[in-house]
Coordinates of C-alpha atoms in Angstrom, one line a residue:
M1 CA 102.7 64.6 88.5
A2 CA 103.1 66.5 91.7
V3 CA 103.4 70.3 91.8
K4 CA 106.2 71.3 94.2
S5 CA 106.4 75.1 93.7
I6 CA 104.8 78.2 92.6
N7 CA 106.5 80.7 90.5
V8 CA 105.9 84.5 90.4
E9 CA 103.5 84.4 87.4
T10 CA 101.3 81.7 89.1
L11 CA 101.3 83.6 92.3
A12 CA 100.2 86.8 90.6
K13 CA 97.3 84.9 89.0
M14 CA 96.3 83.2 92.4
F15 CA 96.3 86.6 94.1
L16 CA 94.2 88.2 91.4
A17 CA 91.7 85.3 91.6
G18 CA 91.6 85.5 95.3
A19 CA 90.6 89.2 94.9
H20 CA 88.1 88.4 92.3
N21 CA 86.5 85.7 94.5
I22 CA 85.9 87.9 97.6
E23 CA 84.6 90.8 95.2
A24 CA 82.1 88.2 93.9
K25 CA 81.1 87.0 97.3
K26 CA 81.2 90.4 99.2
E27 CA 77.4 90.6 99.7
I28 CA 77.3 87.0 101.0
I29 CA 80.0 88.0 103.5
N30 CA 78.1 91.2 104.5
E31 CA 75.1 89.1 105.3
L32 CA 77.3 87.4 108.1
N33 CA 77.8 90.7 109.9
V34 CA 76.2 90.2 113.5
F35 CA 74.7 93.8 113.6
P36 CA 71.9 94.1 111.0
V37 CA 72.7 97.8 110.3
P38 CA 73.1 99.4 106.8
D39 CA 76.7 100.3 107.3
G40 CA 79.9 99.7 105.3
D41 CA 80.3 96.0 106.0
T42 CA 83.0 93.4 106.3
G43 CA 82.7 92.0 102.8
T44 CA 82.7 95.4 101.2
N45 CA 85.7 96.5 103.3
M46 CA 87.8 93.4 102.6
S47 CA 87.0 93.5 98.9
L48 CA 87.9 97.2 98.5
T49 CA 91.2 96.5 100.4
I50 CA 92.4 93.6 98.3
M51 CA 91.1 95.2 95.1
A52 CA 93.4 98.2 95.7
A53 CA 96.3 95.8 95.7
A54 CA 95.0 93.8 92.9
K55 CA 94.9 97.0 90.6
E56 CA 98.6 97.5 91.4
V57 CA 99.4 93.8 90.6
A58 CA 97.4 93.9 87.4
A59 CA 99.6 96.9 86.3
L60 CA 102.9 95.0 86.7
D61 CA 104.6 93.8 83.5
K62 CA 106.8 90.6 84.0
P63 CA 107.3 91.2 87.8
T64 CA 109.9 89.6 89.9
M65 CA 108.8 88.2 93.2
K66 CA 110.0 91.3 94.9
D67 CA 107.9 93.5 92.7
L68 CA 104.8 91.4 93.3
A69 CA 105.3 91.4 97.0
K70 CA 105.8 95.2 97.1
A71 CA 102.6 95.8 95.0
I72 CA 100.5 93.5 97.2
S73 CA 101.8 94.9 100.4
S74 CA 101.7 98.6 99.5
G75 CA 98.4 98.3 97.7
S76 CA 96.7 96.5 100.5
L77 CA 98.1 98.7 103.2
R78 CA 97.0 101.9 101.6
G79 CA 93.7 100.6 100.5
A80 CA 92.8 99.1 103.8
R81 CA 89.2 100.0 105.0
G82 CA 87.7 98.9 108.2
N83 CA 89.1 96.6 110.9
S84 CA 88.7 93.5 108.7
G85 CA 90.4 95.3 105.9
V86 CA 93.3 96.4 108.0
I87 CA 93.8 93.0 109.4
L88 CA 93.7 91.5 105.9
S89 CA 96.3 94.0 104.8
Q90 CA 98.6 93.0 107.7
L91 CA 98.1 89.3 106.8
L92 CA 99.2 90.1 103.3
R93 CA 102.0 92.3 104.5
G94 CA 103.4 89.6 106.6
F95 CA 103.0 86.9 103.9
T96 CA 104.8 89.0 101.2
K97 CA 107.6 89.9 103.6
S98 CA 108.4 86.2 103.9
I99 CA 108.4 85.4 100.1
R100 CA 109.9 88.6 98.6
E101 CA 113.4 87.2 98.2
E102 CA 112.2 83.9 96.7
S103 CA 112.2 82.9 93.0
E104 CA 109.7 80.1 93.6
I105 CA 107.7 79.1 96.7
D106 CA 107.5 75.5 97.9
A107 CA 105.4 74.0 100.7
A108 CA 107.9 75.0 103.4
G109 CA 108.0 78.5 102.0
L110 CA 104.2 78.8 102.1
A111 CA 104.1 77.5 105.6
A112 CA 106.7 80.1 106.7
A113 CA 104.7 82.7 104.9
C114 CA 101.5 81.9 106.6
S115 CA 103.2 81.9 109.9
R116 CA 104.7 85.3 109.3
A117 CA 101.2 86.6 108.2
R118 CA 99.7 85.3 111.4
E119 CA 102.4 87.0 113.5
T120 CA 102.1 90.3 111.7
A121 CA 98.3 90.5 112.0
Y122 CA 98.2 89.6 115.7
K123 CA 100.8 92.3 116.4
A124 CA 98.7 94.9 114.7
V125 CA 95.6 94.4 116.9
M126 CA 95.9 95.7 120.4
K127 CA 93.4 93.2 121.9
P128 CA 93.2 90.1 119.6
K129 CA 89.9 88.3 119.9
E130 CA 89.4 84.6 119.1
G131 CA 86.6 83.5 116.9
T132 CA 87.6 86.1 114.3
I133 CA 89.6 86.3 111.1
L134 CA 92.6 86.1 113.3
T135 CA 91.6 82.7 114.5
V136 CA 91.1 81.4 110.9
A137 CA 94.6 82.9 109.9
S138 CA 96.1 81.1 112.9
G139 CA 94.5 77.8 111.8
I140 CA 95.9 78.3 108.3
A141 CA 99.4 78.8 109.7
E142 CA 99.2 75.7 111.9
K143 CA 97.8 73.4 109.3
A144 CA 100.3 74.7 106.6
A145 CA 103.2 74.0 109.1
E146 CA 101.8 70.5 109.7
M147 CA 101.4 69.7 106.0
A148 CA 104.8 71.1 105.1
Q149 CA 106.3 68.2 107.3
E150 CA 104.1 65.6 105.5
T151 CA 104.3 66.5 101.9
D152 CA 106.0 68.7 99.2
D153 CA 103.2 68.2 96.8
L154 CA 101.1 71.4 96.7
E155 CA 98.2 69.6 95.1
V156 CA 98.0 67.8 98.5
F157 CA 99.1 70.6 100.6
L158 CA 96.7 73.4 99.5
P159 CA 93.4 71.5 99.7
A160 CA 94.3 70.1 103.2
V161 CA 94.9 73.7 104.4
I162 CA 91.7 75.0 103.0
K163 CA 89.7 72.1 104.5
Y164 CA 91.1 72.8 107.9
A165 CA 90.4 76.6 107.6
E166 CA 86.8 75.7 106.8
E167 CA 86.7 73.7 110.0
V168 CA 88.2 76.4 112.1
L169 CA 85.7 78.9 110.7
E170 CA 82.7 76.6 111.5
K171 CA 84.0 76.7 115.2
T172 CA 84.0 80.5 115.5
P173 CA 80.4 80.6 116.9
E174 CA 81.6 78.5 119.9
M175 CA 84.4 81.0 120.6
L176 CA 82.3 84.2 120.3
P177 CA 78.9 84.2 122.0
V178 CA 77.6 86.9 119.9
L179 CA 78.2 84.8 116.8
K180 CA 76.4 81.9 118.2
E181 CA 73.4 84.0 119.3
A182 CA 73.1 85.4 115.8
G183 CA 73.6 82.0 114.1
V184 CA 76.5 83.0 111.9
V185 CA 80.3 82.3 111.5
D186 CA 82.7 85.1 111.6
S187 CA 82.4 87.4 108.5
G188 CA 86.1 88.3 108.3
G189 CA 87.2 84.6 108.7
Q190 CA 84.7 83.8 105.8
G191 CA 86.3 86.6 103.8
L192 CA 89.8 85.3 104.2
L193 CA 88.6 81.8 103.2
E194 CA 87.1 83.1 100.1
V195 CA 90.4 84.8 99.2
I196 CA 92.4 81.5 99.5
K197 CA 89.6 79.4 97.7
G198 CA 89.8 81.9 94.8
A199 CA 93.7 81.6 94.9
Y200 CA 93.3 77.7 94.7
D201 CA 91.0 78.0 91.7
A202 CA 93.7 79.8 89.8
F203 CA 96.3 77.2 91.0
L204 CA 94.1 74.5 89.5
G205 CA 94.1 76.5 86.3
K206 CA 90.4 77.4 86.3
E207 CA 89.4 80.3 84.0
I208 CA 89.0 83.6 85.9
D209 CA 87.5 86.8 84.6
Y210 CA 90.1 89.5 85.5
S211 CA 88.4 92.3 83.6
E212 CA 87.1 94.1 86.6
I213 CA 90.7 94.1 88.1
A214 CA 92.3 95.7 85.1
P215 CA 94.5 98.8 86.0
S216 CA 92.5 102.0 85.5
V217 CA 93.2 104.0 82.4
K218 CA 92.7 107.8 82.2
P219 CA 92.6 109.0 78.7
D220 CA 91.8 112.6 77.6
V221 CA 88.0 112.3 77.8
M222 CA 87.2 114.9 75.1
K223 CA 89.9 113.7 72.7
A224 CA 88.7 110.1 73.1
A225 CA 85.1 111.2 72.7
A226 CA 86.0 113.1 69.5
Q227 CA 87.8 109.9 68.1
E228 CA 84.7 107.9 68.9
E229 CA 82.5 110.2 67.1
A230 CA 84.7 109.9 64.1
D231 CA 84.6 106.1 64.3
I232 CA 80.7 105.9 64.2
K233 CA 80.3 105.3 60.4
F234 CA 77.1 103.4 60.9
G235 CA 74.6 104.7 63.3
Y236 CA 72.3 101.9 64.3
C237 CA 73.3 98.8 66.2
T238 CA 70.8 96.2 64.9
E239 CA 70.2 92.8 66.4
F240 CA 67.5 90.1 65.7
I241 CA 66.9 86.4 65.5
I242 CA 65.6 84.6 62.4
L243 CA 63.4 81.7 63.0
V244 CA 64.1 79.9 59.7
E245 CA 61.4 77.8 58.1
K246 CA 63.8 75.6 56.4
E247 CA 67.5 74.7 56.6
F248 CA 69.7 77.8 56.5
T249 CA 72.4 76.5 54.2
E250 CA 76.1 77.6 54.2
E251 CA 75.5 79.2 50.8
Q252 CA 72.6 81.3 52.2
E253 CA 74.8 82.2 55.2
K254 CA 77.6 83.4 52.9
E255 CA 75.1 85.3 50.7
F256 CA 73.5 87.1 53.7
K257 CA 76.8 88.0 55.3
A258 CA 77.8 89.5 52.0
F259 CA 74.6 91.6 51.8
L260 CA 75.2 92.8 55.5
S261 CA 78.8 93.7 54.5
S262 CA 77.4 95.9 51.7
I263 CA 75.3 98.0 54.1
G264 CA 77.3 97.9 57.4
D265 CA 80.0 96.5 59.7
S266 CA 80.6 94.6 62.9
I267 CA 78.6 91.6 61.5
V268 CA 77.7 88.6 63.3
C269 CA 75.7 85.7 61.5
V270 CA 75.5 82.6 63.5
A271 CA 73.2 79.6 62.5
D272 CA 72.1 77.0 65.0
D273 CA 69.6 74.6 63.7
D274 CA 66.4 76.6 63.0
V275 CA 67.7 79.8 64.7
V276 CA 70.0 82.5 63.1
K277 CA 71.4 85.2 65.3
I278 CA 72.2 88.4 63.5
H279 CA 74.2 91.6 64.6
V280 CA 75.0 94.4 62.3
H281 CA 75.9 98.2 62.5
T282 CA 74.2 99.9 59.7
N283 CA 72.6 103.2 58.6
D284 CA 69.5 101.4 57.3
P285 CA 68.2 98.7 59.6
G286 CA 65.1 98.3 57.4
L287 CA 67.3 96.8 54.7
A288 CA 68.7 94.2 57.0
I289 CA 65.3 93.3 58.4
Q290 CA 63.6 93.2 54.9
K291 CA 66.4 90.8 53.6
A292 CA 66.1 88.6 56.7
L293 CA 62.4 88.2 56.3
G294 CA 63.0 86.2 53.1
Y295 CA 64.5 83.4 55.4
G296 CA 61.8 83.3 58.0
Q297 CA 60.1 85.0 60.9
L298 CA 62.0 87.6 63.1
S299 CA 62.2 87.5 66.9
R300 CA 64.0 89.7 69.6
M301 CA 64.5 92.7 67.4
K302 CA 66.6 95.4 69.0
I303 CA 67.8 98.6 67.3
D304 CA 69.8 101.3 69.1
N305 CA 70.9 104.6 67.9
M306 CA 74.7 104.7 68.6
R307 CA 75.1 108.4 67.7
E308 CA 72.4 109.3 70.2
E309 CA 74.0 107.1 72.9
H310 CA 77.3 108.8 72.0
Q311 CA 75.9 112.2 72.6
E312 CA 74.5 111.0 76.0
K313 CA 78.0 109.6 76.8
L314 CA 79.5 112.9 75.8
I315 CA 77.3 114.8 78.3
R316 CA 78.1 112.3 81.1
D317 CA 81.7 112.6 80.4
A318 CA 81.7 116.3 80.3
Q319 CA 79.8 116.3 83.7
K320 CA 82.6 113.9 85.0
V321 CA 85.4 116.2 83.7
A322 CA 83.7 119.2 85.2
K323 CA 83.4 117.4 88.5
E324 CA 87.0 116.4 88.3
Q325 CA 88.1 119.8 87.5
A326 CA 86.2 121.2 90.5
A327 CA 87.9 118.7 92.8
K328 CA 91.4 119.7 91.2
D329 CA 90.5 123.4 91.9
E330 CA 89.7 122.6 95.4
E331 CA 93.0 120.7 95.8
I332 CA 94.9 123.8 94.4
Q333 CA 93.2 125.9 97.1
K334 CA 94.2 123.4 99.8
E335 CA 97.8 123.3 98.5
K336 CA 97.8 127.1 98.6
K337 CA 96.9 126.8 102.2
N338 CA 99.8 124.5 102.7
D339 CA 102.0 127.3 101.6
E340 CA 101.1 129.1 104.7
P341 CA 103.5 129.0 107.7
R342 CA 103.3 125.5 109.3
K343 CA 101.3 125.5 112.6
P344 CA 102.0 123.4 115.7
I345 CA 98.8 121.4 115.8
G346 CA 96.2 120.3 113.2
F347 CA 93.0 118.3 113.1
I348 CA 91.6 115.6 110.8
T349 CA 88.2 114.3 111.5
V350 CA 85.9 111.7 109.9
S351 CA 82.3 112.8 109.6
I352 CA 79.1 111.5 108.3
G353 CA 76.8 114.3 107.2
E354 CA 76.5 117.9 105.9
G355 CA 75.4 119.3 109.3
I356 CA 78.1 117.5 111.3
N357 CA 80.8 118.4 108.7
G358 CA 79.8 122.1 109.4
I359 CA 80.1 121.5 113.2
F360 CA 83.6 120.1 113.0
K361 CA 84.7 123.0 110.7
E362 CA 83.3 125.5 113.1
L363 CA 85.2 123.7 115.9
G364 CA 88.6 124.1 114.1
A365 CA 89.0 120.9 112.0
D366 CA 91.6 121.5 109.3
Y367 CA 90.5 118.4 107.1
I368 CA 87.3 116.4 107.0
I369 CA 87.1 112.9 105.6
E370 CA 83.6 112.1 104.6
G371 CA 82.3 108.6 104.7
G372 CA 82.3 107.4 108.3
Q373 CA 79.8 104.6 108.8
T374 CA 78.4 104.5 105.3
M375 CA 81.8 103.9 103.7
N376 CA 84.9 103.5 105.9
P377 CA 87.7 105.6 104.6
S378 CA 91.0 103.8 103.7
T379 CA 94.4 104.2 105.1
E380 CA 95.2 106.0 101.7
D381 CA 92.4 108.6 102.4
M382 CA 94.0 109.1 105.9
L383 CA 97.5 109.6 104.3
N384 CA 96.1 112.2 101.7
A385 CA 94.4 114.1 104.6
I386 CA 97.7 114.1 106.6
D387 CA 99.5 115.4 103.5
K388 CA 97.0 118.3 103.2
V389 CA 97.4 119.4 106.8
N390 CA 100.4 121.7 107.3
A391 CA 101.1 121.1 111.0
D392 CA 103.9 119.5 113.1
S393 CA 101.4 117.4 115.1
I394 CA 98.1 116.2 113.7
F395 CA 95.3 114.7 115.7
I396 CA 93.0 112.3 114.0
L397 CA 89.5 111.6 115.2
P398 CA 88.2 108.4 113.5
N399 CA 84.8 108.7 115.2
N400 CA 84.0 105.1 114.4
K401 CA 85.4 101.9 116.0
N402 CA 85.8 100.4 112.5
I403 CA 88.2 103.2 111.4
V404 CA 90.5 103.5 114.3
L405 CA 92.9 100.6 113.0
A406 CA 93.1 102.4 109.5
A407 CA 94.0 105.7 111.3
N408 CA 96.8 103.8 113.3
Q409 CA 98.1 102.2 110.1
A410 CA 98.2 105.6 108.5
K411 CA 100.2 106.9 111.5
A412 CA 102.7 104.1 111.2
L413 CA 103.4 105.2 107.7
V414 CA 104.1 108.8 108.3
E415 CA 107.6 110.0 109.2
D416 CA 107.6 113.9 108.8
K417 CA 104.8 114.7 111.1
E418 CA 103.6 113.6 114.7
I419 CA 100.4 111.8 114.3
I420 CA 98.2 111.2 117.3
V421 CA 95.2 109.0 117.0
I422 CA 92.4 109.7 119.6
P423 CA 90.3 106.6 119.5
T424 CA 86.9 108.2 119.1
K425 CA 84.3 105.6 118.3
T426 CA 81.4 107.9 117.7
V427 CA 80.9 111.5 116.2
P428 CA 79.7 112.8 119.7
Q429 CA 83.1 111.5 121.1
G430 CA 84.8 113.4 118.4
I431 CA 83.0 116.6 119.0
T432 CA 83.8 116.4 122.6
A433 CA 87.5 115.7 121.9
I434 CA 87.9 118.7 119.6
I435 CA 85.9 120.9 122.1
N436 CA 88.4 120.1 124.8
Y437 CA 91.5 121.0 122.8
M438 CA 93.4 123.7 124.5
A439 CA 95.6 125.9 122.2
D440 CA 98.0 127.1 124.9
E441 CA 98.9 123.4 125.9
D442 CA 101.3 121.0 124.1
A443 CA 100.2 118.0 122.0
K444 CA 100.8 115.5 124.8
T445 CA 98.6 117.4 127.4
N446 CA 95.8 117.8 124.9
E447 CA 96.0 114.0 124.0
E448 CA 95.7 113.2 127.7
T449 CA 92.7 115.6 128.2
M450 CA 90.8 114.3 125.2
L451 CA 91.3 110.7 126.1
E452 CA 89.8 111.5 129.6
E453 CA 87.0 113.6 128.3
I454 CA 85.7 111.1 125.6
Q455 CA 85.2 108.6 128.4
H456 CA 82.4 110.7 129.8
V457 CA 80.4 110.6 126.5
K458 CA 77.7 107.9 126.0
T459 CA 76.4 107.5 122.5
G460 CA 73.2 106.2 121.0
Q461 CA 72.3 105.8 117.4
V462 CA 69.0 105.2 115.8
T463 CA 68.6 103.3 112.4
Y464 CA 66.7 100.5 110.9
A465 CA 67.4 96.7 110.5
V466 CA 68.4 95.4 107.2
R467 CA 67.7 91.8 108.0
D468 CA 66.1 89.4 110.6
T469 CA 68.4 88.3 113.5
H470 CA 68.6 87.6 117.2
I471 CA 71.2 89.6 119.1
D472 CA 71.6 91.2 122.6
D473 CA 68.7 88.9 123.7
K474 CA 66.4 90.8 121.3
E475 CA 64.4 89.4 118.3
I476 CA 64.9 91.8 115.4
H477 CA 63.1 91.8 112.1
E478 CA 64.0 93.5 108.9
G479 CA 62.6 97.1 108.9
D480 CA 62.6 97.3 112.7
I481 CA 63.9 100.5 114.3
M482 CA 66.9 100.0 116.5
G483 CA 68.5 102.1 119.3
I484 CA 72.2 101.1 119.4
G485 CA 74.4 102.1 122.4
D486 CA 78.2 102.0 122.8
K487 CA 78.1 98.3 123.7
G488 CA 75.1 96.9 121.8
I489 CA 71.4 97.2 120.8
L490 CA 69.5 98.8 123.6
A491 CA 66.1 99.4 122.1
V492 CA 64.0 97.9 119.3
G493 CA 60.6 99.2 118.0
K494 CA 58.5 100.2 115.2
N495 CA 58.6 104.0 115.7
V496 CA 61.7 106.1 115.3
E497 CA 61.1 108.6 118.1
D498 CA 59.6 106.1 120.5
T499 CA 62.7 103.9 120.0
A500 CA 65.0 106.9 120.4
L501 CA 63.3 107.8 123.7
E502 CA 63.7 104.2 124.9
L503 CA 67.3 104.4 124.0
L504 CA 67.7 107.6 125.9
G505 CA 66.2 105.8 128.9
A506 CA 69.1 103.4 128.9
L507 CA 71.8 106.0 128.6
V508 CA 70.6 108.6 131.1
D509 CA 71.6 108.2 134.8
E510 CA 71.7 110.4 137.8
D511 CA 75.0 111.9 136.9
S512 CA 73.8 112.9 133.4
E513 CA 73.5 116.7 132.7
L514 CA 73.4 117.1 128.9
I515 CA 71.6 115.4 126.0
S516 CA 72.9 116.4 122.5
L517 CA 70.9 115.4 119.4
Y518 CA 71.9 115.3 115.8
Y519 CA 69.1 114.6 113.4
G520 CA 69.8 112.9 110.1
E521 CA 68.9 113.7 106.5
E522 CA 65.6 111.8 106.5
V523 CA 64.2 113.7 109.6
S524 CA 62.4 117.1 109.1
E525 CA 63.3 120.0 111.3
K526 CA 59.7 120.0 112.6
D527 CA 59.9 116.3 113.6
A528 CA 63.2 117.0 115.4
Q529 CA 61.8 119.9 117.2
D530 CA 58.8 117.8 118.3
F531 CA 61.1 115.1 119.5
V532 CA 63.2 117.6 121.4
A533 CA 60.0 118.7 123.2
R534 CA 59.4 115.1 124.3
I535 CA 62.9 114.8 125.6
E536 CA 62.5 118.0 127.5
E537 CA 59.1 116.8 129.0
T538 CA 60.8 113.4 129.9
Y539 CA 64.0 114.9 131.4
P540 CA 63.0 118.5 132.6
D541 CA 66.3 118.8 134.7
M542 CA 68.6 118.2 131.9
D543 CA 69.7 120.5 129.1
V544 CA 68.9 119.4 125.6
D545 CA 70.9 120.7 122.6
A546 CA 69.8 119.9 119.1
H547 CA 71.6 120.2 115.8
F548 CA 71.0 119.2 112.1
G549 CA 73.5 116.5 111.4
G550 CA 72.4 115.6 107.9
Q551 CA 73.9 112.1 108.3
P552 CA 72.5 109.2 106.1
I553 CA 71.1 105.9 107.5
Y554 CA 70.9 107.1 111.1
Y555 CA 67.7 109.1 112.0
Y556 CA 69.3 110.3 115.2
V557 CA 72.7 110.4 116.8
L558 CA 72.4 111.0 120.5
A559 CA 74.9 111.8 123.2
V560 CA 74.6 112.0 127.0
E561 CA 77.1 113.6 129.2

């Protein structure tokens, strides 16, 4: 019998299943990233984006289509991380705008929603590239429109759309040379495909484990802990298998269960041929073991002290409570700062290490979002930061090309403050931007100055490869040291400083005057000083400025101006 429409309950299950599927496949998607760097990757960003929406959906009780659409759109917009996450959130935003007034969705409705999703996502990207997630989304919209003309049976419609999406994805390496060189399909497109594949599984009625998408619950930790302590009547979780020497009869099973009930609770006694699985909570495991030996040999014995585990949990929970309280105290201090008179201009910057955080603070940043390359902050993180800065106009310095879209998305959601995103793609660009701020000029003039000045900064970053690949005409093996410039990998080697020096050779030209160096958490001060001496010897006519950055993953961040 043909299925001709999807109601709100089914659509909610399909969305949660899509979120579950990309969460399960995120590491596979991460492996498709062209650059083999240990950064926050496409699969992780897309998964975190859609899971933010999934938690809102999971919290709904008997939603209408409008309720569901709002949860998906709002959750994904605010939870969006990285360029791929922002584009996914825009796809979901467009899709839900199309279906929010419907009670059920048929093939024509799905086709219209896919078309709206494509249009919304393309509008959100300043320079759309083919061979990306946008191309796969476009293919989905085209095939959906075609299939809606041919059939109203969703059991025919949906697999045809998915099959065509797979075909489009396989063609992405022909559209982007960098994908072809690395021998991979587009990771964002693969992520989108995993979402719709998961949704289709739910449509077919497959069993999906939604436990990890359950809405978060925040009970009073100490009260709950005290209740748990009171509930621990029997202290030892005891498990073992009996290898019975003869048939374990129903009468023996009933007798053994009665004995276990007399010494404990939480009893499991399951017989399967010559094996009997036992689980019991008791204050005397020896009694259970002694009785079991009357039936046969014992195997896989395991006894856990639940009271001891409970005490360890109490300690962990207390530490968590203390940490949360410290965070609350910090928030109170920030709110007190908000009570001060509103100033004309404020700064929010994304940073990647203790030392670099300090540099931004010294330069006048009002709020620092930590994460940067290791964990791209979400649109929600940006909105929270904007809320904490008491200023009429706020400059945001993303300092990473993968965060610019999230910053712009936050800007679009703010109405009571002027938000100006300076599209800094690296920390050195961000430092240059804030250094060139002029307090006696208005926001527009400062924006123009910053945009001009960051063009003069060339950045290099030194890190290690997490997998083998071929890119930028370079053969790279896992563990190699890479020197990455603004537009690609410029140096590959086995030694950190040698590779960094080779990278500098590609950045420095006859107009260069200053080299700035920020050394990471894995580099000692002595090693950094020794490297500075090598730089000064190689470039005697240039100024060299060295700072502790404290950034993870990247041994050195270099700037040439």
